[in-house]
CSV table of C-alpha atoms in Angstrom, one decimal:
chain,number,residue,atom,x,y,z
A,1,UNK,CA,79.5,122.0,105.8
A,2,UNK,CA,80.6,118.7,104.4
A,3,UNK,CA,82.6,119.0,101.5
A,4,UNK,CA,81.2,117.3,98.1
A,5,UNK,CA,84.0,114.1,97.3
A,6,UNK,CA,82.8,112.1,93.9
A,7,UNK,CA,84.6,108.8,93.4
A,8,UNK,CA,85.4,106.9,90.0
A,9,UNK,CA,85.4,103.9,89.7
A,10,UNK,CA,85.5,101.7,86.3
A,11,UNK,CA,83.6,98.4,86.0
A,12,UNK,CA,80.4,97.5,88.4
A,13,UNK,CA,81.7,94.0,88.3
A,14,UNK,CA,82.3,92.8,92.0
A,15,UNK,CA,87.0,93.4,92.7
A,16,UNK,CA,89.3,94.9,94.5
A,17,UNK,CA,88.2,98.7,93.6
A,18,UNK,CA,84.6,98.6,94.0
A,19,UNK,CA,85.2,96.7,97.5
A,20,UNK,CA,88.3,99.9,98.0
A,21,UNK,CA,85.4,102.7,97.1
A,22,UNK,CA,83.2,101.0,99.6
A,23,UNK,CA,85.4,101.0,101.9
A,24,UNK,CA,86.3,105.3,101.3
A,25,UNK,CA,82.3,105.5,101.4
A,26,UNK,CA,82.3,103.6,104.7
A,27,UNK,CA,85.3,105.7,106.3
A,28,UNK,CA,84.3,108.9,104.6
A,29,UNK,CA,80.4,109.3,104.7
A,30,UNK,CA,79.5,110.9,108.2
A,31,UNK,CA,82.5,113.9,107.0
A,32,UNK,CA,81.3,114.4,103.5
A,33,UNK,CA,78.5,114.3,101.1
A,34,UNK,CA,79.6,111.3,98.6
A,35,UNK,CA,78.8,110.7,95.2
A,36,UNK,CA,80.3,107.0,93.1
A,37,UNK,CA,80.6,107.3,89.7
A,38,UNK,CA,81.0,104.0,87.4
A,39,UNK,CA,79.8,101.7,84.8
A,40,UNK,CA,76.8,99.8,84.8
A,41,UNK,CA,76.5,98.2,88.6
A,42,UNK,CA,76.7,94.1,88.1
A,43,UNK,CA,77.5,93.8,92.3
A,44,UNK,CA,80.1,95.8,92.9
A,45,UNK,CA,78.2,98.5,94.2
A,46,UNK,CA,74.9,97.3,94.8
A,47,UNK,CA,76.0,97.9,99.5
A,48,UNK,CA,75.3,101.9,97.8
A,49,UNK,CA,71.5,101.2,97.3
A,50,UNK,CA,71.6,100.8,101.0
A,51,UNK,CA,73.3,103.3,102.4
A,52,UNK,CA,71.7,105.9,100.6
A,53,UNK,CA,74.7,107.3,98.6
A,54,UNK,CA,74.2,109.0,95.2
A,55,UNK,CA,75.5,106.5,92.4
A,56,UNK,CA,75.9,107.4,88.4
A,57,UNK,CA,76.9,105.0,85.5
A,58,UNK,CA,78.7,106.2,82.9
A,59,UNK,CA,78.5,103.8,80.3
A,60,UNK,CA,82.0,103.0,78.8
A,61,UNK,CA,84.7,103.1,82.1
A,62,UNK,CA,85.4,99.1,81.5
A,63,UNK,CA,88.4,98.0,80.3
A,64,UNK,CA,87.2,96.7,76.8
A,65,UNK,CA,89.1,97.0,73.0
A,66,UNK,CA,86.9,99.1,71.4
A,67,UNK,CA,87.1,102.9,70.5
A,68,UNK,CA,83.9,103.9,70.4
A,69,UNK,CA,83.3,102.6,74.0
A,70,UNK,CA,86.2,104.7,74.8
A,71,UNK,CA,85.0,107.3,73.2
A,72,UNK,CA,81.3,107.0,74.9
A,73,UNK,CA,83.2,106.5,78.3
A,74,UNK,CA,85.6,109.7,77.9
A,75,UNK,CA,83.1,112.1,76.8
A,76,UNK,CA,80.3,111.1,79.1
A,77,UNK,CA,83.2,111.1,82.2
A,78,UNK,CA,83.6,114.2,81.6
A,79,UNK,CA,80.6,115.4,81.1
A,80,UNK,CA,79.6,114.0,84.4
A,81,UNK,CA,82.4,115.4,86.2
A,82,UNK,CA,81.8,118.9,84.8
A,83,UNK,CA,78.4,119.1,85.9
A,84,UNK,CA,79.3,118.1,89.5
A,85,UNK,CA,79.8,120.6,92.2
A,86,UNK,CA,82.6,118.5,93.4
A,87,UNK,CA,85.0,119.9,96.2
A,88,UNK,CA,87.4,117.0,95.6
A,89,UNK,CA,87.2,114.9,92.4
A,90,UNK,CA,89.1,110.9,93.4
A,91,UNK,CA,89.4,108.3,90.8
A,92,UNK,CA,90.3,104.9,91.3
A,93,UNK,CA,90.2,102.7,88.0
A,94,UNK,CA,92.7,102.0,85.6
A,95,UNK,CA,91.1,103.3,82.4
A,96,UNK,CA,89.2,106.2,84.0
A,97,UNK,CA,91.5,107.6,85.8
A,98,UNK,CA,94.2,107.3,82.3
A,99,UNK,CA,91.2,109.1,80.3
A,100,UNK,CA,91.6,111.8,83.0
A,101,UNK,CA,94.9,112.3,83.6
A,102,UNK,CA,95.3,112.5,79.4
A,103,UNK,CA,92.7,114.7,79.7
A,104,UNK,CA,94.7,116.5,81.9
A,105,UNK,CA,97.4,116.1,79.6
A,106,UNK,CA,95.8,118.1,77.1
A,107,UNK,CA,93.4,120.3,78.8
A,108,UNK,CA,90.8,119.7,77.4
A,109,UNK,CA,89.8,118.9,81.2
A,110,UNK,CA,90.0,121.8,83.4
A,111,UNK,CA,88.6,120.9,86.8
A,112,UNK,CA,88.1,123.4,89.4
A,113,UNK,CA,88.8,121.8,92.5
A,114,UNK,CA,91.6,119.6,93.7
A,115,UNK,CA,92.0,115.8,91.5
A,116,UNK,CA,93.0,112.6,93.3
A,117,UNK,CA,94.4,109.9,91.5
A,118,UNK,CA,94.7,106.3,92.8
A,119,UNK,CA,96.9,103.4,91.4
A,120,UNK,CA,95.8,100.3,92.3
A,121,UNK,CA,98.4,98.4,90.6
A,122,UNK,CA,101.4,99.4,88.5
A,123,UNK,CA,100.2,99.3,85.0
A,124,UNK,CA,103.8,97.9,84.0
A,125,UNK,CA,106.3,95.4,84.9
A,126,UNK,CA,106.8,92.0,86.3
A,127,UNK,CA,104.2,89.9,85.2
A,128,UNK,CA,102.7,91.9,82.4
A,129,UNK,CA,102.4,91.2,79.0
A,130,UNK,CA,105.7,92.1,77.3
A,131,UNK,CA,104.4,94.7,75.0
A,132,UNK,CA,101.8,96.2,77.7
A,133,UNK,CA,104.9,96.6,79.6
A,134,UNK,CA,107.0,98.2,77.6
A,135,UNK,CA,104.1,100.9,76.3
A,136,UNK,CA,102.8,101.5,79.7
A,137,UNK,CA,106.2,102.7,81.2
A,138,UNK,CA,106.9,104.9,78.5
A,139,UNK,CA,103.4,106.5,78.7
A,140,UNK,CA,103.9,106.6,82.8
A,141,UNK,CA,107.1,108.5,82.5
A,142,UNK,CA,105.8,110.5,79.7
A,143,UNK,CA,102.8,111.6,82.2
A,144,UNK,CA,104.3,112.1,84.9
A,145,UNK,CA,107.0,114.5,83.1
A,146,UNK,CA,104.6,116.7,81.4
A,147,UNK,CA,101.1,116.3,82.9
A,148,UNK,CA,100.1,119.2,85.6
A,149,UNK,CA,101.2,118.7,89.3
A,150,UNK,CA,99.1,115.9,90.0
A,151,UNK,CA,98.4,114.4,93.6
A,152,UNK,CA,99.1,110.8,93.4
A,153,UNK,CA,98.3,108.2,95.8
A,154,UNK,CA,99.7,104.4,96.1
A,155,UNK,CA,99.0,101.2,98.0
A,156,UNK,CA,101.7,100.9,99.3
A,157,UNK,CA,105.8,103.1,99.8
A,158,UNK,CA,107.3,100.6,97.8
A,159,UNK,CA,105.0,100.9,94.7
A,160,UNK,CA,105.6,104.4,94.8
A,161,UNK,CA,109.4,103.9,95.2
A,162,UNK,CA,109.2,101.2,92.1
A,163,UNK,CA,107.2,104.2,90.2
A,164,UNK,CA,110.3,106.8,91.2
A,165,UNK,CA,112.6,104.3,89.7
A,166,UNK,CA,111.3,103.5,86.9
A,167,UNK,CA,110.2,106.9,85.3
A,168,UNK,CA,112.7,108.8,86.9
A,169,UNK,CA,112.3,110.0,90.5
A,170,UNK,CA,112.7,114.2,89.7
A,171,UNK,CA,109.4,113.3,87.4
A,172,UNK,CA,107.4,112.0,90.0
A,173,UNK,CA,108.6,115.0,92.5
A,174,UNK,CA,106.4,117.3,89.9
A,175,UNK,CA,103.7,115.5,92.1
A,176,UNK,CA,102.2,114.9,95.5
A,177,UNK,CA,102.3,112.0,96.4
A,178,UNK,CA,100.7,110.0,99.5
A,179,UNK,CA,100.2,106.2,100.4
A,180,UNK,CA,96.9,104.7,101.1
A,181,UNK,CA,96.7,101.3,102.3
A,182,UNK,CA,93.9,98.7,101.4
A,183,UNK,CA,91.7,97.5,104.4
A,184,UNK,CA,89.6,94.5,105.0
A,185,UNK,CA,86.2,94.4,106.3
A,186,UNK,CA,83.9,91.2,106.9
A,187,UNK,CA,83.3,91.5,110.1
A,188,UNK,CA,80.8,90.1,111.8
A,189,UNK,CA,82.4,86.5,110.2
A,190,UNK,CA,80.1,83.9,110.4
A,191,UNK,CA,81.1,80.5,112.9
A,192,UNK,CA,83.5,78.8,110.9
A,193,UNK,CA,82.5,74.9,109.3
A,194,UNK,CA,84.5,71.8,109.6
A,195,UNK,CA,84.2,69.2,107.0
A,196,UNK,CA,87.1,66.4,105.8
A,197,UNK,CA,88.6,67.9,102.7
A,198,UNK,CA,90.6,70.7,102.4
A,199,UNK,CA,89.2,73.3,100.8
A,200,UNK,CA,91.3,76.0,98.7
A,201,UNK,CA,89.9,79.3,97.8
A,202,UNK,CA,90.5,81.8,95.4
A,203,UNK,CA,89.0,85.4,94.5
A,204,UNK,CA,89.3,87.7,91.5
A,205,UNK,CA,87.7,88.0,88.1
A,206,UNK,CA,88.8,85.9,85.5
A,207,UNK,CA,91.4,86.9,83.1
A,208,UNK,CA,95.2,86.7,82.1
A,209,UNK,CA,96.1,88.2,85.5
A,210,UNK,CA,94.5,85.9,88.2
A,211,UNK,CA,95.7,83.0,86.1
A,212,UNK,CA,93.4,80.2,86.8
A,213,UNK,CA,95.2,77.8,84.8
A,214,UNK,CA,98.1,77.8,87.4
A,215,UNK,CA,95.4,77.2,90.3
A,216,UNK,CA,94.2,73.8,89.0
A,217,UNK,CA,97.4,72.5,87.2
A,218,UNK,CA,98.5,73.2,91.2
A,219,UNK,CA,95.6,71.3,92.9
A,220,UNK,CA,96.4,68.6,89.9
A,221,UNK,CA,99.5,68.2,92.3
A,222,UNK,CA,97.5,68.2,95.3
A,223,UNK,CA,95.7,65.1,97.4
A,224,UNK,CA,92.7,63.9,96.4
A,225,UNK,CA,91.2,65.3,99.6
A,226,UNK,CA,92.1,68.9,98.5
A,227,UNK,CA,89.4,70.7,96.7
A,228,UNK,CA,89.7,74.4,94.9
A,229,UNK,CA,87.0,76.8,95.0
A,230,UNK,CA,87.1,79.4,92.1
A,231,UNK,CA,84.9,82.7,93.3
A,232,UNK,CA,84.7,85.8,91.5
A,233,UNK,CA,83.0,87.5,87.8
A,234,UNK,CA,83.5,84.7,84.6
A,235,UNK,CA,84.2,81.7,86.8
A,236,UNK,CA,80.7,80.7,86.7
A,237,UNK,CA,80.2,81.1,82.5
A,238,UNK,CA,80.4,77.7,80.7
A,239,UNK,CA,83.3,78.5,78.9
A,240,UNK,CA,85.3,78.9,81.5
A,241,UNK,CA,84.6,76.0,82.7
A,242,UNK,CA,85.1,74.2,79.5
A,243,UNK,CA,88.6,75.4,79.5
A,244,UNK,CA,89.3,75.0,82.7
A,245,UNK,CA,88.3,71.0,82.1
A,246,UNK,CA,90.7,70.5,79.4
A,247,UNK,CA,93.4,71.5,81.0
A,248,UNK,CA,93.0,69.3,84.2
A,249,UNK,CA,92.0,65.4,84.2
A,250,UNK,CA,88.2,64.5,85.4
A,251,UNK,CA,89.0,63.7,88.6
A,252,UNK,CA,91.0,66.6,89.0
A,253,UNK,CA,88.1,68.9,87.7
A,254,UNK,CA,85.4,67.1,89.8
A,255,UNK,CA,87.2,68.1,92.9
A,256,UNK,CA,86.5,72.2,91.6
A,257,UNK,CA,83.6,74.6,92.3
A,258,UNK,CA,82.6,77.8,90.8
A,259,UNK,CA,80.9,80.3,92.5
A,260,UNK,CA,80.7,83.3,90.3
A,261,UNK,CA,81.0,86.9,91.5
A,262,UNK,CA,79.9,86.9,95.2
A,263,UNK,CA,78.4,90.6,96.6
A,264,UNK,CA,78.7,88.8,100.0
A,265,UNK,CA,82.6,86.6,100.3
A,266,UNK,CA,82.6,85.6,104.2
A,267,UNK,CA,80.9,82.6,104.2
A,268,UNK,CA,82.9,81.1,101.2
A,269,UNK,CA,85.9,82.5,103.2
A,270,UNK,CA,84.7,81.0,106.8
A,271,UNK,CA,84.8,76.9,104.4
A,272,UNK,CA,88.0,77.4,103.6
A,273,UNK,CA,91.2,76.6,105.2
A,274,UNK,CA,93.2,78.2,102.7
A,275,UNK,CA,93.5,81.6,101.1
A,276,UNK,CA,95.2,80.8,97.1
A,277,UNK,CA,96.2,83.3,94.7
A,278,UNK,CA,98.1,83.0,91.6
A,279,UNK,CA,98.0,86.2,89.7
A,280,UNK,CA,101.0,87.3,87.4
A,281,UNK,CA,100.9,91.0,89.1
A,282,UNK,CA,99.0,92.3,92.0
A,283,UNK,CA,98.6,96.3,93.9
A,284,UNK,CA,97.4,95.4,97.3
A,285,UNK,CA,94.8,92.7,97.0
A,286,UNK,CA,91.7,92.8,99.1
A,287,UNK,CA,91.2,89.6,99.2
A,288,UNK,CA,94.8,88.5,100.7
A,289,UNK,CA,93.9,91.0,103.8
A,290,UNK,CA,90.7,89.5,104.1
A,291,UNK,CA,92.5,85.9,104.3
A,292,UNK,CA,94.4,87.5,107.3
A,293,UNK,CA,91.1,88.5,108.8
A,294,UNK,CA,89.3,85.3,108.7
A,295,UNK,CA,92.9,83.6,110.5
A,296,UNK,CA,93.5,81.5,107.6
A,297,UNK,CA,96.9,80.5,105.4
A,298,UNK,CA,98.1,82.1,102.6
A,299,UNK,CA,99.2,80.8,99.3
A,300,UNK,CA,100.7,83.3,97.1
A,301,UNK,CA,102.7,83.0,93.8
A,302,UNK,CA,105.4,85.6,93.9
A,303,UNK,CA,104.0,88.5,92.3
A,304,UNK,CA,106.0,91.6,93.1
A,305,UNK,CA,104.7,92.1,96.8
A,306,UNK,CA,103.4,88.9,97.5
A,307,UNK,CA,106.8,88.2,99.9
A,308,UNK,CA,105.5,91.5,101.9
A,309,UNK,CA,102.7,89.5,102.5
A,310,UNK,CA,104.0,86.3,103.7
A,311,UNK,CA,106.7,87.8,105.7
A,312,UNK,CA,104.0,89.6,107.7
A,313,UNK,CA,102.2,85.9,107.6
A,314,UNK,CA,102.6,83.4,110.3
A,315,UNK,CA,101.3,81.0,108.1
A,316,UNK,CA,102.2,81.8,105.3
A,317,UNK,CA,103.8,80.5,102.0
A,318,UNK,CA,105.2,81.8,98.7
A,319,UNK,CA,105.3,80.0,95.6
A,320,UNK,CA,107.5,79.6,92.8
A,321,UNK,CA,105.9,79.6,88.6
A,322,UNK,CA,107.4,75.9,87.3
A,323,UNK,CA,108.2,73.2,90.2
A,324,UNK,CA,104.5,72.4,90.5
A,325,UNK,CA,105.3,69.4,92.5
A,326,UNK,CA,107.7,71.1,94.4
A,327,UNK,CA,104.8,73.5,95.2
A,328,UNK,CA,102.4,71.2,95.9
A,329,UNK,CA,104.2,69.6,99.0
A,330,UNK,CA,104.9,73.0,100.4
A,331,UNK,CA,101.1,73.6,100.4
A,332,UNK,CA,100.6,70.4,101.7
A,333,UNK,CA,103.2,71.0,104.3
A,334,UNK,CA,101.6,74.0,105.4
A,335,UNK,CA,98.6,73.1,105.7
A,336,UNK,CA,99.2,70.0,108.3
A,337,UNK,CA,101.8,72.8,109.5
A,338,UNK,CA,98.9,75.7,110.5
A,339,UNK,CA,96.1,72.8,111.3
A,340,UNK,CA,98.6,71.2,113.9
A,341,UNK,CA,98.0,74.6,116.0
A,342,UNK,CA,94.8,76.1,114.0
A,343,UNK,CA,93.8,78.0,116.9
A,344,UNK,CA,97.2,79.8,117.8
A,345,UNK,CA,97.9,80.4,113.8
A,346,UNK,CA,94.4,81.8,113.1
A,347,UNK,CA,94.2,84.5,116.2
A,348,UNK,CA,98.0,85.6,115.3
A,349,UNK,CA,97.1,86.1,111.7
A,350,UNK,CA,94.1,88.5,112.4
A,351,UNK,CA,96.3,89.9,115.3
A,352,UNK,CA,98.4,90.8,112.2
A,353,UNK,CA,95.3,92.4,109.9
A,354,UNK,CA,93.9,94.4,113.5
A,355,UNK,CA,97.8,96.6,113.9
A,356,UNK,CA,97.6,96.6,110.2
A,357,UNK,CA,94.8,96.5,108.2
A,358,UNK,CA,91.4,97.5,110.1
A,359,UNK,CA,88.5,99.3,109.0
A,360,UNK,CA,89.5,102.0,111.6
A,361,UNK,CA,92.7,102.5,110.6
A,362,UNK,CA,91.8,102.8,107.2
A,363,UNK,CA,89.1,105.4,107.9
A,364,UNK,CA,91.7,107.5,109.8
A,365,UNK,CA,93.9,107.4,107.3
A,366,UNK,CA,91.8,108.2,104.7
A,367,UNK,CA,90.3,111.1,106.6
A,368,UNK,CA,93.3,112.8,107.3
A,369,UNK,CA,94.1,112.5,103.8
A,370,UNK,CA,91.0,114.2,102.4
A,371,UNK,CA,91.9,116.6,105.0
A,372,UNK,CA,95.1,117.1,104.0
A,373,UNK,CA,93.9,117.4,100.0
A,374,UNK,CA,91.3,120.3,100.5
A,375,UNK,CA,94.1,121.9,102.8
A,376,UNK,CA,96.3,122.2,100.1
A,377,UNK,CA,93.5,123.8,97.6
A,378,UNK,CA,92.3,126.4,101.1
A,379,UNK,CA,95.6,127.5,100.6
A,380,UNK,CA,97.0,127.6,97.5
A,381,UNK,CA,97.6,130.1,95.1
A,382,UNK,CA,95.8,129.8,92.3
A,383,UNK,CA,92.5,127.5,93.5
A,384,UNK,CA,90.3,128.0,91.5
A,385,UNK,CA,91.7,125.2,89.1
A,386,UNK,CA,94.1,121.9,89.6
A,387,UNK,CA,96.3,122.2,86.4
A,388,UNK,CA,98.8,124.3,88.2
A,389,UNK,CA,101.9,125.5,86.7
A,390,UNK,CA,104.1,124.3,89.9
A,391,UNK,CA,103.6,121.4,92.4
A,392,UNK,CA,101.0,122.7,95.4
A,393,UNK,CA,103.0,122.9,99.1
A,394,UNK,CA,100.8,120.6,102.2
A,395,UNK,CA,101.8,119.8,105.3
A,396,UNK,CA,105.0,117.3,105.9
A,397,UNK,CA,103.1,113.8,107.4
A,398,UNK,CA,106.3,111.5,107.6
A,399,UNK,CA,106.0,107.8,107.7
A,400,UNK,CA,104.0,106.5,110.8
A,401,UNK,CA,103.2,109.6,112.0
A,402,UNK,CA,99.5,109.6,113.3
A,403,UNK,CA,96.8,111.1,111.4
A,404,UNK,CA,93.8,110.7,114.1
A,405,UNK,CA,93.9,109.5,117.5
A,406,UNK,CA,93.4,107.7,118.7
A,407,UNK,CA,93.9,105.1,116.0
A,408,UNK,CA,96.8,103.4,115.7
A,409,UNK,CA,99.8,104.5,114.1
A,410,UNK,CA,98.5,105.1,110.3
A,411,UNK,CA,99.9,104.4,106.4
A,412,UNK,CA,98.8,107.4,105.0
A,413,UNK,CA,101.7,109.7,104.6
A,414,UNK,CA,103.1,111.9,102.3
A,415,UNK,CA,106.2,110.5,101.0
A,416,UNK,CA,109.3,111.7,99.5
A,417,UNK,CA,108.9,109.8,95.7
A,418,UNK,CA,113.1,109.3,96.1
A,419,UNK,CA,112.9,107.6,98.9
A,420,UNK,CA,113.6,103.9,98.4
A,421,UNK,CA,110.7,102.6,101.6
A,422,UNK,CA,109.6,99.6,102.0
């Protein structure tokens, strides 16, 4: 009999977490009965309607500073989870994950199946607001030290090692740690269109994290044949566009296209000449992996983890935060380099994606992780309660060992939290 797996997201707008959950749906739908829980769908989970996967809406799972809404989200989520017959609950978005971990800590929630938490990005660190940075780091340390042992998934080995460093390795060692990298799954890609202008594309919701102001200031320093396409929730709102217009000249503003949220980003990527990401902080941005799949150059601001992505790319660029004129010269040189041998660079970039972030690799890793967690529960001494007093033991999956043949060597691993893996 197939296991019942509940996947919990937050905001229903198109963004990284909904895309990750949709990738999990594709990976697990043949091996499990799936249910997705999120806030109201605003385009992020539209694909579920065609797949036949059950989608439950719980109001209050979106990050908003409202006590009543947070309470509504917490009680609604716990009520829905208690009424489910899940064999595995897997939480993703930051707010539902935090609420569930606090509920486990206080014993308000005592699930009778395994629970998995994925960190899609650290809630603290470089780029975060100073108050958020300090508060979130202390809260994470407290949760790891005092919560019942949990199964925690990170997107990269480096992210896991950062948490071990910042919260003390012995705190993280109380929990079972896995690494499951993101993937990109755009195929089939439409034909690329040729045009005279140079079009940079940036995807993601508006807000402090993505720092679209940085992007338009960079555009102001670039030659006039450079254009910028901003895609994502909020980019089509009049207030946001007015705020951008105040930052740059009318000539620069005329070179910006605002698309709003896109349920299918393939056409926009295939009309772009490079992918730009000016975030203050990130996990492993799926938009950047999609740029790899599309064969585009990448231009990343120097957030934590950006250097690793650029190092893998045959035509990538890391830019700083201060000298926009120098950044613009580097961007221009990168585009010239890419255009000098576009077919070769495109093929090399797609090969990197195929070797590291292809959906086949993600599917093998996700299935291996799920089987490992379910096996833990079957062999545990007290299988009826996930809030154990002692850590659960499970088979030792070493870094880069095969998960499911004949896929390429996967990146799902159970790692030592004290190891400084890159």
